[in-house]
mmCIF file of C-alpha atoms and ligand atoms in Angstrom:
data_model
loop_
_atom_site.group_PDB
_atom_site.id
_atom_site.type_symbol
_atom_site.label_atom_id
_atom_site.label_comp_id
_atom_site.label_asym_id
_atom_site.label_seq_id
_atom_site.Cartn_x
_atom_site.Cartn_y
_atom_site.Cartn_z
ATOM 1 C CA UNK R 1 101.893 75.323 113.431
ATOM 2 C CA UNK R 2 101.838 74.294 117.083
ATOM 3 C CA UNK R 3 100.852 76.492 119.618
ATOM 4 C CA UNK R 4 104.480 76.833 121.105
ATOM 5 C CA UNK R 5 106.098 77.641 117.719
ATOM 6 C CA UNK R 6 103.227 80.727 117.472
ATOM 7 C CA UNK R 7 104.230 81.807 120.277
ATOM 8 C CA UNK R 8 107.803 82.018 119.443
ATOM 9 C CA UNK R 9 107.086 83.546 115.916
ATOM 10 C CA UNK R 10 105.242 86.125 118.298
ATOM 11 C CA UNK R 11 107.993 86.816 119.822
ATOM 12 C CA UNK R 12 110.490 87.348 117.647
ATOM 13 C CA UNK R 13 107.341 90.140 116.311
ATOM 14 C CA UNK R 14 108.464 93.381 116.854
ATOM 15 C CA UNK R 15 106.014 95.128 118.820
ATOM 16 C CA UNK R 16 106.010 98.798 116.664
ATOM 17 C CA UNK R 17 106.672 98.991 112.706
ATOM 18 C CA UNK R 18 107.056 102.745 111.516
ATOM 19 C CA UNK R 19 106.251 102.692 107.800
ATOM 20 C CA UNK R 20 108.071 105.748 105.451
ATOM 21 C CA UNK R 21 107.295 105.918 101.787
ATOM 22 C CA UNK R 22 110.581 107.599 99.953
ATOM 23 C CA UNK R 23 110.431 109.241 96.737
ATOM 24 C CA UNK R 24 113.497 110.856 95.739
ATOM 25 C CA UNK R 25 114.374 112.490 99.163
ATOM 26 C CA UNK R 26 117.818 112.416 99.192
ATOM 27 C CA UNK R 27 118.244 115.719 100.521
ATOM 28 C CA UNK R 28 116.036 114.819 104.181
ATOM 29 C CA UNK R 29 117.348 111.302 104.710
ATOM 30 C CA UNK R 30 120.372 111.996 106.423
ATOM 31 C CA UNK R 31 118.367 114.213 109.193
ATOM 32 C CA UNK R 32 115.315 111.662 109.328
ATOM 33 C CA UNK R 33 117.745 108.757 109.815
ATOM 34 C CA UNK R 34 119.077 110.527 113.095
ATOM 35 C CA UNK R 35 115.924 111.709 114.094
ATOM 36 C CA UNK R 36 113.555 108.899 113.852
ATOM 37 C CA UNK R 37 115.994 106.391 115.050
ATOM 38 C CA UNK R 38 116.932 108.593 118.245
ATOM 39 C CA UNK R 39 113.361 108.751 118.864
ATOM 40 C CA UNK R 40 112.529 104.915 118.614
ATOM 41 C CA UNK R 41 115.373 103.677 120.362
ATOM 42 C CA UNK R 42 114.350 106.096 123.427
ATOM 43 C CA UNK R 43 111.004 104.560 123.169
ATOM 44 C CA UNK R 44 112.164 101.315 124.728
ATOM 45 C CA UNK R 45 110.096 99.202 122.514
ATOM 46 C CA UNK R 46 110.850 96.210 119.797
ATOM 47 C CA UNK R 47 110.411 98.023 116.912
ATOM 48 C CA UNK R 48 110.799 97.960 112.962
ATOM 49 C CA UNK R 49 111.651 100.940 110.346
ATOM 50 C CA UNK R 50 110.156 99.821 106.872
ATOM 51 C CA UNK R 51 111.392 102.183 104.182
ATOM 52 C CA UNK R 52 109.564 101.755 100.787
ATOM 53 C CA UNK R 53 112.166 103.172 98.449
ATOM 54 C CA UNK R 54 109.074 104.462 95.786
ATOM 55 C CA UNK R 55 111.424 104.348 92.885
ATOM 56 C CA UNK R 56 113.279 107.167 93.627
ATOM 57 C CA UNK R 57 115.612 108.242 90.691
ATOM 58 C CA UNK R 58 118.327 110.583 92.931
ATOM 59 C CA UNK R 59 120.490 108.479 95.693
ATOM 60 C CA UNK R 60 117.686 107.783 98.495
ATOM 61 C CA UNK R 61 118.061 104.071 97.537
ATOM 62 C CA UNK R 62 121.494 103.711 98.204
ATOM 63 C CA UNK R 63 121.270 105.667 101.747
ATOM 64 C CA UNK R 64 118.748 103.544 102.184
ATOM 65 C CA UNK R 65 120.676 100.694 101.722
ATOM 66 C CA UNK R 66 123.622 102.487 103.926
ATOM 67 C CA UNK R 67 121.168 102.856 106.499
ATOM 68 C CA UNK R 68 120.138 99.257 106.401
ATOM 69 C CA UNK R 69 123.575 98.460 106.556
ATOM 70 C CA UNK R 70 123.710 100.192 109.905
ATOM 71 C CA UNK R 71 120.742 99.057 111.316
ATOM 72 C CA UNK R 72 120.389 95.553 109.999
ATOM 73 C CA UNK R 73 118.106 94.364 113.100
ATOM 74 C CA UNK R 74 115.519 97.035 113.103
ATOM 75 C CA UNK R 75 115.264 98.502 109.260
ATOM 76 C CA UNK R 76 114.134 97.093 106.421
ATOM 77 C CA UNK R 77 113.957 98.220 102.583
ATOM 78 C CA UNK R 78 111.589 97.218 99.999
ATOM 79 C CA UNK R 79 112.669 99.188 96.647
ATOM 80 C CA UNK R 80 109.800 98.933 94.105
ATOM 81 C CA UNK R 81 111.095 98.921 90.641
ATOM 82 C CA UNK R 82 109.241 102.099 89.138
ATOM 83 C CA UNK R 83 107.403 105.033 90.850
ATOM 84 C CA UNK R 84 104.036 103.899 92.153
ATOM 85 C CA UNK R 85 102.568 106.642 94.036
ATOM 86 C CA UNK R 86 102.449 107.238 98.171
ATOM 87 C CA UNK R 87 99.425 105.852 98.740
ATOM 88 C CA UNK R 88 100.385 102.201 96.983
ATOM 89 C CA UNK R 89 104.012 102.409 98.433
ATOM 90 C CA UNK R 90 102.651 102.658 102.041
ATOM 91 C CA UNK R 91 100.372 99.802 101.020
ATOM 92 C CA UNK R 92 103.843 97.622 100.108
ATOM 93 C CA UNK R 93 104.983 98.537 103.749
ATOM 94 C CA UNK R 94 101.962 97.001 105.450
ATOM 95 C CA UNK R 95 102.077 93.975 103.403
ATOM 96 C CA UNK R 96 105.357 93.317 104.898
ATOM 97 C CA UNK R 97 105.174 95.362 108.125
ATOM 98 C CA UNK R 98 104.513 92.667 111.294
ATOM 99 C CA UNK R 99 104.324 95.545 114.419
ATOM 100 C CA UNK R 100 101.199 95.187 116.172
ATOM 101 C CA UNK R 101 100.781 98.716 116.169
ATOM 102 C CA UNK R 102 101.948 100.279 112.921
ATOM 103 C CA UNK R 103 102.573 104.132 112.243
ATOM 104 C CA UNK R 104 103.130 105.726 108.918
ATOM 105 C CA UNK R 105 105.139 108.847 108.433
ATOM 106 C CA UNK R 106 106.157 111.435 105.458
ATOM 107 C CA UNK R 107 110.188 111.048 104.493
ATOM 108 C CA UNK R 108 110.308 114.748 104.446
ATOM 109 C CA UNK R 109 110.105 115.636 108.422
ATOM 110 C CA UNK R 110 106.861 118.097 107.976
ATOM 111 C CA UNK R 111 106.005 115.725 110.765
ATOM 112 C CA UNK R 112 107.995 115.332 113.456
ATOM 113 C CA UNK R 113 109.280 111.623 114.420
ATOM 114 C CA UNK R 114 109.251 113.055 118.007
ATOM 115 C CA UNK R 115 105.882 112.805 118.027
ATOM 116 C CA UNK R 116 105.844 109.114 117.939
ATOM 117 C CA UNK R 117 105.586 108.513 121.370
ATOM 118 C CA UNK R 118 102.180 110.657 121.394
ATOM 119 C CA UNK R 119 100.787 108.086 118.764
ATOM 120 C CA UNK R 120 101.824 105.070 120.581
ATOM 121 C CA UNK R 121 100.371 106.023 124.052
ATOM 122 C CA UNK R 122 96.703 106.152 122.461
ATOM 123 C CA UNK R 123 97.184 103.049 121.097
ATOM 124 C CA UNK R 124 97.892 101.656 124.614
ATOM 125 C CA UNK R 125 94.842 103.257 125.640
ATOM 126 C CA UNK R 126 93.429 100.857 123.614
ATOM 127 C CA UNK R 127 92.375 103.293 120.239
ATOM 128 C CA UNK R 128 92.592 101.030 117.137
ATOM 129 C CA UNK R 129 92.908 104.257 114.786
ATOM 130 C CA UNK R 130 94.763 107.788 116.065
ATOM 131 C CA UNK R 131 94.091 110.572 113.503
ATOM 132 C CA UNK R 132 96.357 113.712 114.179
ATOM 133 C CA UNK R 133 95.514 117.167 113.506
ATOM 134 C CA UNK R 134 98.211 119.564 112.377
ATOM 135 C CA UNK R 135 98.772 122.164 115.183
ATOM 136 C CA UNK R 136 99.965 124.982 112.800
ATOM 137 C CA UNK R 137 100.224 123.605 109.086
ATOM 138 C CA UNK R 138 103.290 124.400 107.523
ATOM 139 C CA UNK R 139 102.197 124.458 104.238
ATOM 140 C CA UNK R 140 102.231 127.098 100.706
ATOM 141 C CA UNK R 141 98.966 128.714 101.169
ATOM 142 C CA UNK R 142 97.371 127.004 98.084
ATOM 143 C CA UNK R 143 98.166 123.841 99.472
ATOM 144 C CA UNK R 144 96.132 124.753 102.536
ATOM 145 C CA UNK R 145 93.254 126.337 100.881
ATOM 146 C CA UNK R 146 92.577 123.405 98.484
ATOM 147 C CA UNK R 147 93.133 121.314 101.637
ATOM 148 C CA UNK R 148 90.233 123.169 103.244
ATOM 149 C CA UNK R 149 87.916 123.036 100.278
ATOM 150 C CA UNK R 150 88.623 119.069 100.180
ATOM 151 C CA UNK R 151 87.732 118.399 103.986
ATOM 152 C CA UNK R 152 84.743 119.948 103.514
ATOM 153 C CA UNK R 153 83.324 118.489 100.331
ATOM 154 C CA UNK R 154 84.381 114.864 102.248
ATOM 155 C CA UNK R 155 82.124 115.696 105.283
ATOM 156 C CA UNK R 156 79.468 116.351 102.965
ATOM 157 C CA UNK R 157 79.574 113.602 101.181
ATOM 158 C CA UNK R 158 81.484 110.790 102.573
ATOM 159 C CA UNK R 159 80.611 108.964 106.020
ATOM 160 C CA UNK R 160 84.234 109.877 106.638
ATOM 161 C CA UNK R 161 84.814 112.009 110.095
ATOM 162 C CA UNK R 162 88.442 113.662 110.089
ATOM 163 C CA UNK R 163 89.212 116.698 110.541
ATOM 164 C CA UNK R 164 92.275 116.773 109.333
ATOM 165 C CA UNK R 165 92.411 114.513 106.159
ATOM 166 C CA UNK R 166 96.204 115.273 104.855
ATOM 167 C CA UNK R 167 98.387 114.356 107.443
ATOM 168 C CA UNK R 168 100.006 110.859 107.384
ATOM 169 C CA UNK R 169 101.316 111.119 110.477
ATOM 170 C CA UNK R 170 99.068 108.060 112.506
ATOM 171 C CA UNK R 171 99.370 104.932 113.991
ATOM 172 C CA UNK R 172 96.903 102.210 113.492
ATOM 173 C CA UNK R 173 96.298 98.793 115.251
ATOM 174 C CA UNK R 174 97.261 95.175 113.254
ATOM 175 C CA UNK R 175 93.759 94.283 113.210
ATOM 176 C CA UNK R 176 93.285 97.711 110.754
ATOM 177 C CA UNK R 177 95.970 97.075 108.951
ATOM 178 C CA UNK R 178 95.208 93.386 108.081
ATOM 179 C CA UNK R 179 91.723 94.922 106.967
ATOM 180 C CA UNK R 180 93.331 97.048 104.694
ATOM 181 C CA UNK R 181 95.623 94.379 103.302
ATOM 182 C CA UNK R 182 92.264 92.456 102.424
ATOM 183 C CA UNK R 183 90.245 94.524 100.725
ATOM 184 C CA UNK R 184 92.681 94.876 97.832
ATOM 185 C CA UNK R 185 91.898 98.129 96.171
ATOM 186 C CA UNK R 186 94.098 99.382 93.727
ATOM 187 C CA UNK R 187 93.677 103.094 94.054
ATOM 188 C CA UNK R 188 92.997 104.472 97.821
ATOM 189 C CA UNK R 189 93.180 107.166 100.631
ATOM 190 C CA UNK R 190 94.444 105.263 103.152
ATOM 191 C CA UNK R 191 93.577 106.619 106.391
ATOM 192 C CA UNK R 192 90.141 107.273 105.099
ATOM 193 C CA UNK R 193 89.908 103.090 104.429
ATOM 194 C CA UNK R 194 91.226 102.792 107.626
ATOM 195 C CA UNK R 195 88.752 104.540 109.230
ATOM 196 C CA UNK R 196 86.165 102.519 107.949
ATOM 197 C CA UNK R 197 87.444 99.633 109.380
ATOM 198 C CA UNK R 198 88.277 101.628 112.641
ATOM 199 C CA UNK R 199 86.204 100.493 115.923
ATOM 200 C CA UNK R 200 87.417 102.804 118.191
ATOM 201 C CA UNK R 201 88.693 105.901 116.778
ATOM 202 C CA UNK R 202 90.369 108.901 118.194
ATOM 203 C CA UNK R 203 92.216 112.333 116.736
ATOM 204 C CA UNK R 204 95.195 113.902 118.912
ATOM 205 C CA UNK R 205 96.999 117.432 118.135
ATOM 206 C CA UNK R 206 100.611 116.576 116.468
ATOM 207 C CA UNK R 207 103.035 119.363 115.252
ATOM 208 C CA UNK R 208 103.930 120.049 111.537
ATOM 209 C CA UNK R 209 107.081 121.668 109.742
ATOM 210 C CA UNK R 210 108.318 123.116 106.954
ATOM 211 C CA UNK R 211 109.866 120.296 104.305
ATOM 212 C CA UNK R 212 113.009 120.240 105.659
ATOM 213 C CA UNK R 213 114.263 119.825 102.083
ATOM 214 C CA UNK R 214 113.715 118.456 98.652
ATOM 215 C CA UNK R 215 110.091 119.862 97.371
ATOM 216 C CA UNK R 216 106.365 118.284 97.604
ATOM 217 C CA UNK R 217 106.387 115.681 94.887
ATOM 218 C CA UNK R 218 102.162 116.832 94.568
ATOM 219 C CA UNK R 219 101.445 118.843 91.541
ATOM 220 C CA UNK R 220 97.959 120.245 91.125
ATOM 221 C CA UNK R 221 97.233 117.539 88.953
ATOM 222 C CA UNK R 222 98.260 115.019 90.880
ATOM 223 C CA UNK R 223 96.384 116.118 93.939
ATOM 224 C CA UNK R 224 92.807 116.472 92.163
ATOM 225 C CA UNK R 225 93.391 112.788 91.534
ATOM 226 C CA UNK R 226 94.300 111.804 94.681
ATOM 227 C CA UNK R 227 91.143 113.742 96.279
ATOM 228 C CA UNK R 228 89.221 111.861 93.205
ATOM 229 C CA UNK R 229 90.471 108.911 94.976
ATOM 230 C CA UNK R 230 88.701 110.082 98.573
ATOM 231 C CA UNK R 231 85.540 110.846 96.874
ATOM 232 C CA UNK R 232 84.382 108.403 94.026
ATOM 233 C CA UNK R 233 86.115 105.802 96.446
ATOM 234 C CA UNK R 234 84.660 106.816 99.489
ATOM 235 C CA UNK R 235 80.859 108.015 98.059
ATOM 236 C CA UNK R 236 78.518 107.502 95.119
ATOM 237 C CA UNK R 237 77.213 110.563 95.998
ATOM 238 C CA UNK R 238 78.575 112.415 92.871
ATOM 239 C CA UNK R 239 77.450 110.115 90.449
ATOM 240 C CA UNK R 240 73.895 110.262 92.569
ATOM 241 C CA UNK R 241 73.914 114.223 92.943
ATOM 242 C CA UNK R 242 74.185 114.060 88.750
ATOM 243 C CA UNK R 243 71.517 111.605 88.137
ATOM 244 C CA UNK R 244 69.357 114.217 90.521
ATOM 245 C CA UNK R 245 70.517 117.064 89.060
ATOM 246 C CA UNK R 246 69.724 115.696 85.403
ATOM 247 C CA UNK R 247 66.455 114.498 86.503
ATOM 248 C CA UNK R 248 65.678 117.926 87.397
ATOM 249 C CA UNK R 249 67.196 119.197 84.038
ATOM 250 C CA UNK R 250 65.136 116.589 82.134
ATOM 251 C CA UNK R 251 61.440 118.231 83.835
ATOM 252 C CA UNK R 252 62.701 121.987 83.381
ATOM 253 C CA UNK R 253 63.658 121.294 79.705
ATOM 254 C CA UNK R 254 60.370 119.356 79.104
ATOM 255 C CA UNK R 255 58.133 122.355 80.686
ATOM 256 C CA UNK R 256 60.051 124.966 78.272
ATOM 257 C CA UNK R 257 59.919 122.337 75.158
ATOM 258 C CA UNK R 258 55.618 122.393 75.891
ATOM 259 C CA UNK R 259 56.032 126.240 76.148
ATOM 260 C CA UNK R 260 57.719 126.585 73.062
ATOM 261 C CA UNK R 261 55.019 124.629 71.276
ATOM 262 C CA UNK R 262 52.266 126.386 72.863
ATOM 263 C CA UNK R 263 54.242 129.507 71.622
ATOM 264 C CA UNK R 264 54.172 128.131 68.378
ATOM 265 C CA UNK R 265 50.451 128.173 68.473
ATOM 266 C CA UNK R 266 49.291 131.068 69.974
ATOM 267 C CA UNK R 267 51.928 133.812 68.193
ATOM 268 C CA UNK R 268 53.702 132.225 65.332
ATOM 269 C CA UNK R 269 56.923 131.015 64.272
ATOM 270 C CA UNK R 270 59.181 133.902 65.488
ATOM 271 C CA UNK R 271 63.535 133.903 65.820
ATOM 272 C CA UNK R 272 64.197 136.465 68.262
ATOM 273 C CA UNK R 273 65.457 134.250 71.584
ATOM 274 C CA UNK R 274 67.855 132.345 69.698
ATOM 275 C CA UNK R 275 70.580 133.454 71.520
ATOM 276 C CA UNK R 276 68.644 132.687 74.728
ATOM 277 C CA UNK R 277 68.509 129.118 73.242
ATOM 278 C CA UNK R 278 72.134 128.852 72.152
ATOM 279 C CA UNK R 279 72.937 129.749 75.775
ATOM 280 C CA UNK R 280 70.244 127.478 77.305
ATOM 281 C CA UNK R 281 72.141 124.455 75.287
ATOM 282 C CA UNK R 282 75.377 125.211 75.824
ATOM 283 C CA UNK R 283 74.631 125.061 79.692
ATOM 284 C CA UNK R 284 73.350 121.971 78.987
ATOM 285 C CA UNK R 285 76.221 120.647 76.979
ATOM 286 C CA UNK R 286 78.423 121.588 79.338
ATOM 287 C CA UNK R 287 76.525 120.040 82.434
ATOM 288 C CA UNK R 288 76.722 116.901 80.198
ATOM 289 C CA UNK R 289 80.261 116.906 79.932
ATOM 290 C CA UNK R 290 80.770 117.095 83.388
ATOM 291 C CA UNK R 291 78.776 114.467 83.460
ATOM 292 C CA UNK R 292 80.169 111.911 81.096
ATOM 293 C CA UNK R 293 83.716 112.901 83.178
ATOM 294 C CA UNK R 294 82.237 111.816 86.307
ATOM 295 C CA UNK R 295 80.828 108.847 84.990
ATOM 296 C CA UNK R 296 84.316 108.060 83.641
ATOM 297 C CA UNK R 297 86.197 108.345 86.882
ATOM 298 C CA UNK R 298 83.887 105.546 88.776
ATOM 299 C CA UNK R 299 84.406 103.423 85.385
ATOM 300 C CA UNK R 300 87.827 104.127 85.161
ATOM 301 C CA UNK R 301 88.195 102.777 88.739
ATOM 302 C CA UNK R 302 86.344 99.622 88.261
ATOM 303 C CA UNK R 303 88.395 99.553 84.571
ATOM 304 C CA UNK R 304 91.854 99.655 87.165
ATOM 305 C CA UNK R 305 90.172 97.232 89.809
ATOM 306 C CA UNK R 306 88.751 94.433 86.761
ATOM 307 C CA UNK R 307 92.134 94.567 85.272
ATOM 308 C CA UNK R 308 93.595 93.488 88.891
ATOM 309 C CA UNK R 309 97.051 94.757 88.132
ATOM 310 C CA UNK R 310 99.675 94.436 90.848
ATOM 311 C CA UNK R 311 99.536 97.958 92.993
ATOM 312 C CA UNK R 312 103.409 97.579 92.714
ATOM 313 C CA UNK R 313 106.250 95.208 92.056
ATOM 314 C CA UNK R 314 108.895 95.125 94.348
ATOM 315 C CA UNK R 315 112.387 95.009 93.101
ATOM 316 C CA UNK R 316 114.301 94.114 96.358
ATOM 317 C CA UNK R 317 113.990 93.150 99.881
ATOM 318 C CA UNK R 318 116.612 94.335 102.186
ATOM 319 C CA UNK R 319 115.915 92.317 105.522
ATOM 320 C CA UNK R 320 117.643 89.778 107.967
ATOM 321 C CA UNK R 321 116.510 86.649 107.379
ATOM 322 C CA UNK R 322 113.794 85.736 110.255
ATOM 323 C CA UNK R 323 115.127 84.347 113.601
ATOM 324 C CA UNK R 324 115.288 80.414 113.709
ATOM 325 C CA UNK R 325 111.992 79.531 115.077
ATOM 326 C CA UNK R 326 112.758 76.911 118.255
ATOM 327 C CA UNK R 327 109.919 74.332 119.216
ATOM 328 C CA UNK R 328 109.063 71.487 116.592
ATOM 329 C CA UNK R 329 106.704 72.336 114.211
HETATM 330 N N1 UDP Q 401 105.913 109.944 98.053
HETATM 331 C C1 UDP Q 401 106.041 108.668 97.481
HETATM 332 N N2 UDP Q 401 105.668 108.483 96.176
HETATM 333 C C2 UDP Q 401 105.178 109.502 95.412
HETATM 334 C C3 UDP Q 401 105.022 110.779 96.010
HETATM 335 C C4 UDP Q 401 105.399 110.962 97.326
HETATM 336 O O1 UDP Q 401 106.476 107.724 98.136
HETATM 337 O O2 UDP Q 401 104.874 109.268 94.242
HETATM 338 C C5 UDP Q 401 106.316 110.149 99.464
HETATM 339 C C6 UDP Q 401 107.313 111.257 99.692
HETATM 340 O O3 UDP Q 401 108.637 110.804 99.581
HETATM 341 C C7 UDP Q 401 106.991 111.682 101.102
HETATM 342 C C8 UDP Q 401 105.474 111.462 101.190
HETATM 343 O O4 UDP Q 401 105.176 110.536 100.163
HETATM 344 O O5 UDP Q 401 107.617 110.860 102.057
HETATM 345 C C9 UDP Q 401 104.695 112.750 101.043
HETATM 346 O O6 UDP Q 401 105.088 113.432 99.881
HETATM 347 P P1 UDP Q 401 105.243 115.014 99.832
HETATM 348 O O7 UDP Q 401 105.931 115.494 101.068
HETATM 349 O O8 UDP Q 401 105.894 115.367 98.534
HETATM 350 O O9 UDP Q 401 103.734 115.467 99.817
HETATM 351 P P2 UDP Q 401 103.120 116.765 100.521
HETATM 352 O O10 UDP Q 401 103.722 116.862 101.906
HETATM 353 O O11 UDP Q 401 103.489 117.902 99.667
HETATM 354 O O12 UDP Q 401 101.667 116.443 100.548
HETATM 355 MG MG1 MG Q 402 105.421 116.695 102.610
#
């Protein structure tokens, strides 16, 4: 490619791409259409709305498409063909997203598009990552207290600083993004891989809401796997604290086997304590167990990475076709 025709392919780059993963949020669309695209037209800037249509089973594809319809200039849909989680459907907007600063955002207006503008001036500043922290989270109270519990656990034991790990409300710079394109892992935390790769990171107040409708597509279960994700991703330090902890276990239970024998010596056989045993070995059993699960969950991940499965497939592209390029190749 010549150096003219790279400069027109610049060009034609729009300079913001706003990336929303959608799973079945019919309900909000209507409201985050006129919001967000208020917002970003205000702004003043070339910009892109990717919408990753996460195999929603209710109507959000076809407003989706309605939308595109509208906006044929500035939105684009992928629709993946079956449900493949936020984290992977955010990771099918970068892949196509081309903004040199790119922000991702929840479909369900907890937070506010109007905020966008916030983002984008630390990025001018010259931040490659901006974290937010939720001003007043709007949140069941569950929610928030597992929330807490998580952060703090990740400080410990991840080289991860945020203070705020759940919002997706943040903007990062191309050069992050094309990082996280390139390390190809199948299950991730996103903004926790991006800061990783983050040079200059910073963390800026944003407001949160209610859902405006629809409900959290997290169950319980769900969310202990995604923090399982953040930790065994992030740290070894689980599968290290075990091996400590059973090293320890190992020494203890060697002292009280030599007891025992001595025991055996000096007063006899005897069977009063059995119960002390029983309970002594089912602590151990159950430490075990614990550990054989942990072990599982790094295994499983290399098991999910070895079998180098597609994170997604995408089903359809909605998207103008790219500007003639002028200048001769
Ligand atoms: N989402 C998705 N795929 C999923 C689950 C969620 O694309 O499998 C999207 C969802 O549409 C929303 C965002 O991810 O835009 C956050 O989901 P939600 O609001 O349900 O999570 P919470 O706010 O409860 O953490
Ligand atoms: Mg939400």
């Amino acid at each position: 490619m010549t150096k003219q025709t790279e400069k027109n392919k610049r060009d034609n780059e729009p300079e913001l791409s706003v990336v929303i993963p959608v799973y079945n949020e019919e309900a909000v669309l209507p409201e985050l259409f006129t919001r967000l695209y208020g917002v970003l037209d205000a702004l003043e800037r070339r910009y892109e709305v990717i919408f990753i249509d996460d195999g929603s089973r209710d109507r959000s594809a076809a407003l989706l498409r309605e939308q595109y319809q509208q906006r044929p200039d500035v939105t684009r849909v992928i629709c993946l063909r079956a449900n493949a989680g936020q984290h992977a459907a955010i990771m099918a907007g970068f892949e196509y997203s081309r903004g040199r600063y790119v922000i991702t955002l929840d479909a369900d207006l907890q937070n506010p598009p109007e905020e966008i503008g916030k983002l984008l001036a630390e990025l001018d500043k010259g931040y490659d990552y901006v974290g937010t922290i939720r001003r007043k989270r709007q949140d069941s109270a569950w929610r928030r207290w597992a929330s807490r519990a998580m952060n703090l656990l990740r400080e410990r034991i991840t080289n991860i600083r945020m203070t705020d790990q759940g919002c997706m409300l943040r903007a990062y710079d191309r050069d992050i993004i094309d990082a996280i394109l390139d390390s190809h892992e199948t299950q991730t935390f996103i903004p926790a891989l991006a800061y990783l790769f983050a040079g200059n990171p910073t963390e800026i107040t944003v407001e949160h809401n209610e859902r405006a409708a629809g409900e959290s597509k997290y169950s319980l279960f769900k969310l202990i796997h995604l923090n399982f994700d953040l930790l065994t991703g992030f740290s070894l330090m689980p599968l290290q604290a075990f091996s400590l902890f059973g090293i320890g276990i190992s020494i203890v239970s060697f002292l009280f086997v030599i007891y025992l024998a001595i025991r055996r010596l000096v007063v006899g056989p005897e069977v009063e304590g059995v119960f002390t045993l029983f309970a002594i070995v089912f602590l151990l059993i159950g430490i075990l167990l614990f550990g054989i699960g942990l072990l599982g969950e790094y295994v499983g991940r290399i098991y999910v990475q070895a079998r180098g499965r597609p994170r997604y497939l995408v089903k359809v592209v909605l998207q103008q076709r790219e500007a003639p390029q002028q200048g001769g190749e």
